[in-house]
C-alpha positions as YAML, in Angstrom:
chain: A
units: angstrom
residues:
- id: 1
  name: UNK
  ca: [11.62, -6.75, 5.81]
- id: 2
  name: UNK
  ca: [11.51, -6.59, 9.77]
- id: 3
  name: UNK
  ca: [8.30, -5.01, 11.29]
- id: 4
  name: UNK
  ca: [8.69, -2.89, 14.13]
- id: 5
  name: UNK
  ca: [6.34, -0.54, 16.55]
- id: 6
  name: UNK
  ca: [7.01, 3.08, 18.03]
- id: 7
  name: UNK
  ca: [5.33, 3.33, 21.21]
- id: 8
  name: UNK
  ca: [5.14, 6.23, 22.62]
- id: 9
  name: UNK
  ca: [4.01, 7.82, 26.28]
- id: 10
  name: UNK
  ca: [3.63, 11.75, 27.17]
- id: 11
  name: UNK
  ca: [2.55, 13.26, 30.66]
- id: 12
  name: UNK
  ca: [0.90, 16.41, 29.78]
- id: 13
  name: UNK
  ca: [-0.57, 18.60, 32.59]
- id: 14
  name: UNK
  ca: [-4.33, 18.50, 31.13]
- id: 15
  name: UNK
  ca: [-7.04, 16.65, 31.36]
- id: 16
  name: UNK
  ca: [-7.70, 14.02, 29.30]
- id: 17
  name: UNK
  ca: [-10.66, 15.58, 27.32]
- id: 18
  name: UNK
  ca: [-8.86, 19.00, 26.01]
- id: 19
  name: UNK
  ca: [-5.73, 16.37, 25.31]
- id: 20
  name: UNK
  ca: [-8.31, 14.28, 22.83]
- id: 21
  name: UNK
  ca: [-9.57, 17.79, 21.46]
- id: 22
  name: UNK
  ca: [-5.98, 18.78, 20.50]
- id: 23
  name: UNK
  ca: [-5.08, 15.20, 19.30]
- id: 24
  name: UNK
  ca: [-8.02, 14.74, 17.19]
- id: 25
  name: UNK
  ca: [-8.21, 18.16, 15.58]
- id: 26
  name: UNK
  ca: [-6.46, 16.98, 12.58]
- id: 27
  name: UNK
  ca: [-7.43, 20.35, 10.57]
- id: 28
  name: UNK
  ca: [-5.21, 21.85, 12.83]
- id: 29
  name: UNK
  ca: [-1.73, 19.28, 12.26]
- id: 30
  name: UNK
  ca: [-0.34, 21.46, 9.54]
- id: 31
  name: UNK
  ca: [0.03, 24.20, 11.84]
- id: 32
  name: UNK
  ca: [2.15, 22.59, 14.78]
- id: 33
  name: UNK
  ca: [3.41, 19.31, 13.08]
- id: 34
  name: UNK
  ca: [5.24, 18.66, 9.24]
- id: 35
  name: UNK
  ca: [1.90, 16.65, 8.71]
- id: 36
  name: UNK
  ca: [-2.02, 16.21, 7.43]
- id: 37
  name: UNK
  ca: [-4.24, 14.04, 8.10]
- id: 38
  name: UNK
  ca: [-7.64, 13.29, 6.30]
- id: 39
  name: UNK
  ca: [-10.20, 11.11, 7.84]
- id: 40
  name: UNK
  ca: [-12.01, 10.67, 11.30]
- id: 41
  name: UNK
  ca: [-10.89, 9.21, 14.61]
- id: 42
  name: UNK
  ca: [-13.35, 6.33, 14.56]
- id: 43
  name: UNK
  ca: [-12.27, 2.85, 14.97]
- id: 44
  name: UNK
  ca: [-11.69, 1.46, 11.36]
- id: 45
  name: UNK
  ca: [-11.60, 4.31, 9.26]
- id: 46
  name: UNK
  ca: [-8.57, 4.90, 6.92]
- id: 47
  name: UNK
  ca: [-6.89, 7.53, 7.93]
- id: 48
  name: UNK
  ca: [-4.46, 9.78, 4.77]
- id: 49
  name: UNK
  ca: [-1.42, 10.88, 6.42]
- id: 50
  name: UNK
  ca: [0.97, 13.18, 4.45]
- id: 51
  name: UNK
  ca: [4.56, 13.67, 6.12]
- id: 52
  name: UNK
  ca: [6.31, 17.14, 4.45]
- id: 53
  name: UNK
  ca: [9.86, 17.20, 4.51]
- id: 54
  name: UNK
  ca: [11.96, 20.16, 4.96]
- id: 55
  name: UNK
  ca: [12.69, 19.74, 1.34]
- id: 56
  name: UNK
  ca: [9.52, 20.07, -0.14]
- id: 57
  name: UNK
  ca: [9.13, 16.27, -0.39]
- id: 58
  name: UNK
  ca: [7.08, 14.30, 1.09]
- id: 59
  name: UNK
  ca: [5.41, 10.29, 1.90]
- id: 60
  name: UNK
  ca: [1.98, 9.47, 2.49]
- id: 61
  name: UNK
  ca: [0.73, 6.26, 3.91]
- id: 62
  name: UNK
  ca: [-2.69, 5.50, 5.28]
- id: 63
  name: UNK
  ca: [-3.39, 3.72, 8.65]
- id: 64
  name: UNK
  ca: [-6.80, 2.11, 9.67]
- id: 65
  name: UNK
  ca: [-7.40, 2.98, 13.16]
- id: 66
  name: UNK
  ca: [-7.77, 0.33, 15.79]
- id: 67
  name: UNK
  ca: [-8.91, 2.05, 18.83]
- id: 68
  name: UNK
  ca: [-10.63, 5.42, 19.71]
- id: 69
  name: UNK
  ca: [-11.22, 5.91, 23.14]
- id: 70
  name: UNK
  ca: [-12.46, 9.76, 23.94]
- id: 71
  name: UNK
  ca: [-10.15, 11.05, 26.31]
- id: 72
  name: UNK
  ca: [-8.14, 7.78, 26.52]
- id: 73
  name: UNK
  ca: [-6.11, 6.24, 23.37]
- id: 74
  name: UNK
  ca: [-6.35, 7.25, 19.60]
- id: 75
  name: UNK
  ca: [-4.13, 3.94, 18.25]
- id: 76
  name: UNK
  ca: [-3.74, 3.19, 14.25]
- id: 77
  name: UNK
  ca: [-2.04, 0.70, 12.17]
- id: 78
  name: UNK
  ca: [0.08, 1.26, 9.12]
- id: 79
  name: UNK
  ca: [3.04, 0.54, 6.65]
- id: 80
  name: UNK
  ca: [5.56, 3.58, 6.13]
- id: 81
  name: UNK
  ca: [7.61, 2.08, 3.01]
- id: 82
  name: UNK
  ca: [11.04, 4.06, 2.39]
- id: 83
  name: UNK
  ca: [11.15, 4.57, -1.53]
- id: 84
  name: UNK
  ca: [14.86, 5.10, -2.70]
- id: 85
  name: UNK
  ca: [16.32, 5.20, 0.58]
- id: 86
  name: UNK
  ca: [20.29, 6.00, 0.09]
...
């Protein structure tokens, strides 16, 4: 199975330190996002991600995260398998 990244890069008109607040306040995902997440930001931790869809269901997968820079980059690492994708 192919690997593949998703990279992605947002200009928002903060600074850096309220972005990391908002970013890192992963109590708060459920109420802006269709996910949770359970763990820390600290470089390798394993993170518990659960994506809701708008059915009901759901996935989880859990990431490690690589890097944790305050104010600079929050990057993980992790395998989203598809289970009976039609």
């Amino acid at each position: 199975m192919p690997s593949f990244t998703i990279d992605t890069t947002v200009d928002i008109d903060a600074v850096p330190d309220a972005v990391w607040d908002v970013l890192t306040d992963f109590a708060s995902y459920k109420q802006w996002t269709g996910m949770r997440i359970e763990g820390a930001p600290e470089v390798g931790t394993k993170l518990v991600v659960h994506l809701t869809g708008d059915g009901g269901g759901g996935m989880t997968f859990k990431p490690k995260v690589l890097v944790a820079t305050p104010g600079k980059e929050l990057r993980w690492l992790g395998k989203l398998g598809l289970r009976d994708l039609r």
